[in-house]
Coordinates of C-alpha atoms in Angstrom, one line a residue:
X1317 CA 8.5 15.8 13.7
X1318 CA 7.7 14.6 17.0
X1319 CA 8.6 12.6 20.0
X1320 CA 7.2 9.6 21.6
X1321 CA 9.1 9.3 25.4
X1322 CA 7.3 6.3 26.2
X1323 CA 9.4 4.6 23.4
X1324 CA 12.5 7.0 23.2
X1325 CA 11.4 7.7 19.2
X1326 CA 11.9 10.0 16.8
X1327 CA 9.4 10.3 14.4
X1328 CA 8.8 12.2 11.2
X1329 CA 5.6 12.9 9.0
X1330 CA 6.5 12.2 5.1
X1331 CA 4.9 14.1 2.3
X1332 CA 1.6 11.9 1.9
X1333 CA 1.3 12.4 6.1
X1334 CA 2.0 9.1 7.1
X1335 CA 4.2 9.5 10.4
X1336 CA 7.2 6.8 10.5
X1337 CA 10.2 6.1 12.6
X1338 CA 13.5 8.2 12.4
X1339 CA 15.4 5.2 11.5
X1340 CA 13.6 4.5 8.4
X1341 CA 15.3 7.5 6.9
X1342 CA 17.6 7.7 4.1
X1343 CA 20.8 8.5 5.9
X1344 CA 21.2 11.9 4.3
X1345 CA 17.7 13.0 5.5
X1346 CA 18.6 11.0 9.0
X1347 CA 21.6 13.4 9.6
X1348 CA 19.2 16.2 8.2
X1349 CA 16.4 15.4 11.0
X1350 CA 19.3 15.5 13.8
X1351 CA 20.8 18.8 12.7
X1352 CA 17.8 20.4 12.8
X1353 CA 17.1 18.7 16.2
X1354 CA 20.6 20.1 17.5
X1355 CA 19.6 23.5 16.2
X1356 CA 16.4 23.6 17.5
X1357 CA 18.2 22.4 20.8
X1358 CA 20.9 25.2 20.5
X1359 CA 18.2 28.3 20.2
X1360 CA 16.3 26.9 22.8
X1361 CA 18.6 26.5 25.6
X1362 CA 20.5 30.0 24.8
X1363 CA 17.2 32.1 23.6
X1364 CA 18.9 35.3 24.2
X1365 CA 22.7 34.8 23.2
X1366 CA 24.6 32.9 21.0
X1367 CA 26.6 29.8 21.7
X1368 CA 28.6 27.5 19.5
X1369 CA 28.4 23.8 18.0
X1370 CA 31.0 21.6 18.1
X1371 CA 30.3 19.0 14.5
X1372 CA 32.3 15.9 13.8
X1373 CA 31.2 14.8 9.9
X1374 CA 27.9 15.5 10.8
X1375 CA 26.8 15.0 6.7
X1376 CA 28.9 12.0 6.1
X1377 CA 26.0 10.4 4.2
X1378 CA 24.5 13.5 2.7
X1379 CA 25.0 13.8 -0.7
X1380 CA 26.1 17.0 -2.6
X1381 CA 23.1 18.9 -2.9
X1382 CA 22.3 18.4 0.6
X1383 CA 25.4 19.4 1.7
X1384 CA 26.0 22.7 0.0
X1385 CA 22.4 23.6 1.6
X1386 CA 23.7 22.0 5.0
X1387 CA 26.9 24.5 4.6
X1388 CA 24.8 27.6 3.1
X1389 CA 22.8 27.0 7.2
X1390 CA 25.9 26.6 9.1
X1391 CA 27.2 30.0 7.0
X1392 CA 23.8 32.0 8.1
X1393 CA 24.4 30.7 11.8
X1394 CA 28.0 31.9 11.6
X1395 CA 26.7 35.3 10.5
X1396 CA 24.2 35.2 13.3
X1397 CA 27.0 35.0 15.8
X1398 CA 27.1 31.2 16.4
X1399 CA 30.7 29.6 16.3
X1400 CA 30.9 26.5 14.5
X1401 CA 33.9 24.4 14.6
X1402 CA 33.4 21.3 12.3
X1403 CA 35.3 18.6 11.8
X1404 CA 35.8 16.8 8.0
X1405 CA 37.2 13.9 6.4
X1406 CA 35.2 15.4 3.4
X1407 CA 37.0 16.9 0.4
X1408 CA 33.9 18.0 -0.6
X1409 CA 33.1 20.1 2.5
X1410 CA 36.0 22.4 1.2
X1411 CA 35.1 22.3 -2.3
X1412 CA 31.3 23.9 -1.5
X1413 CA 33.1 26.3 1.2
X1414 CA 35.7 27.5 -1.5
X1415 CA 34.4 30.7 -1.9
X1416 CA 34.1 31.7 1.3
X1417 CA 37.4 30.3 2.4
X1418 CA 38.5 33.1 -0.2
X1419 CA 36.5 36.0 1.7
X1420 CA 37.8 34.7 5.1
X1421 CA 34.6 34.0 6.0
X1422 CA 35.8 30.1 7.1
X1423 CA 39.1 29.1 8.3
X1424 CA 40.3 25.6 7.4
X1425 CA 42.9 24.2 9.6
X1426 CA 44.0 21.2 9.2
X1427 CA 45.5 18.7 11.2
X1428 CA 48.7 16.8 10.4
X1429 CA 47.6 13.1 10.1
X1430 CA 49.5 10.7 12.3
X1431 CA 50.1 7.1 11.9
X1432 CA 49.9 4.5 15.0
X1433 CA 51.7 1.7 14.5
X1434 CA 53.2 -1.1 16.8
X1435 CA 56.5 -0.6 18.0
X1436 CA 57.2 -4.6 17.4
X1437 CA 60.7 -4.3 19.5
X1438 CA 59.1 -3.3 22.2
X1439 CA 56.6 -6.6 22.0
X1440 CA 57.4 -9.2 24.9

């Protein structure tokens, strides 16, 4: 991976070493690239202590293999000391987590879903 600043890009080198853009990614492999950059990010701003990351569907395109290696990383970081708080829509995120929701190793929370709609008798 590497950065050009001259054109704000994110680049990757593929297999065969050619280097392309980060957007020419499958989306799976573009949420990959930006975990690991937020990672990387995270251990290099607290080198000496552990901090926390706050995810909102951050595999929403990843498929189910990726994901269950996405979870098995965030799982080692939890045991590391990080706090991760992540954020789902993903039935699937519980079903790879299942056993270690049993061993209390994550807590699932979830949050009662609320509907907006227009109060039309209030309408002008």
């Amino acid at each position: 991976m590497s950065y050009d600043p001259e054109r704000l890009l994110v680049k990757v080198r593929r297999k065969d070493g050619k280097e392309i853009e980060a957007k020419h990614l499958s989306g799976g492999a573009y949420d990959q690239l930006y975990f690991a950059i937020r990672l990387a990010l995270g251990a290099k701003l607290l080198p000496d202590e552990k901090g926390f990351f706050i995810l909102d569907d951050p595999f929403i395109k990843s498929d189910t293999g990726r994901l269950a290696q996405q979870m098995k990383t965030l799982l080692s970081l939890s045991r590391e000391g990080w706090q991760i708080i992540y954020f789902s829509a993903k039935d699937e995120v519980k079903d790879i987590l299942k056993g270690s929701i049993k061993k209390g190793e994550v807590l699932i929370k979830p949050f009662p879903r609320t509907d907006f709609k227009r109060d039309k008798t209030q309408e002008t």
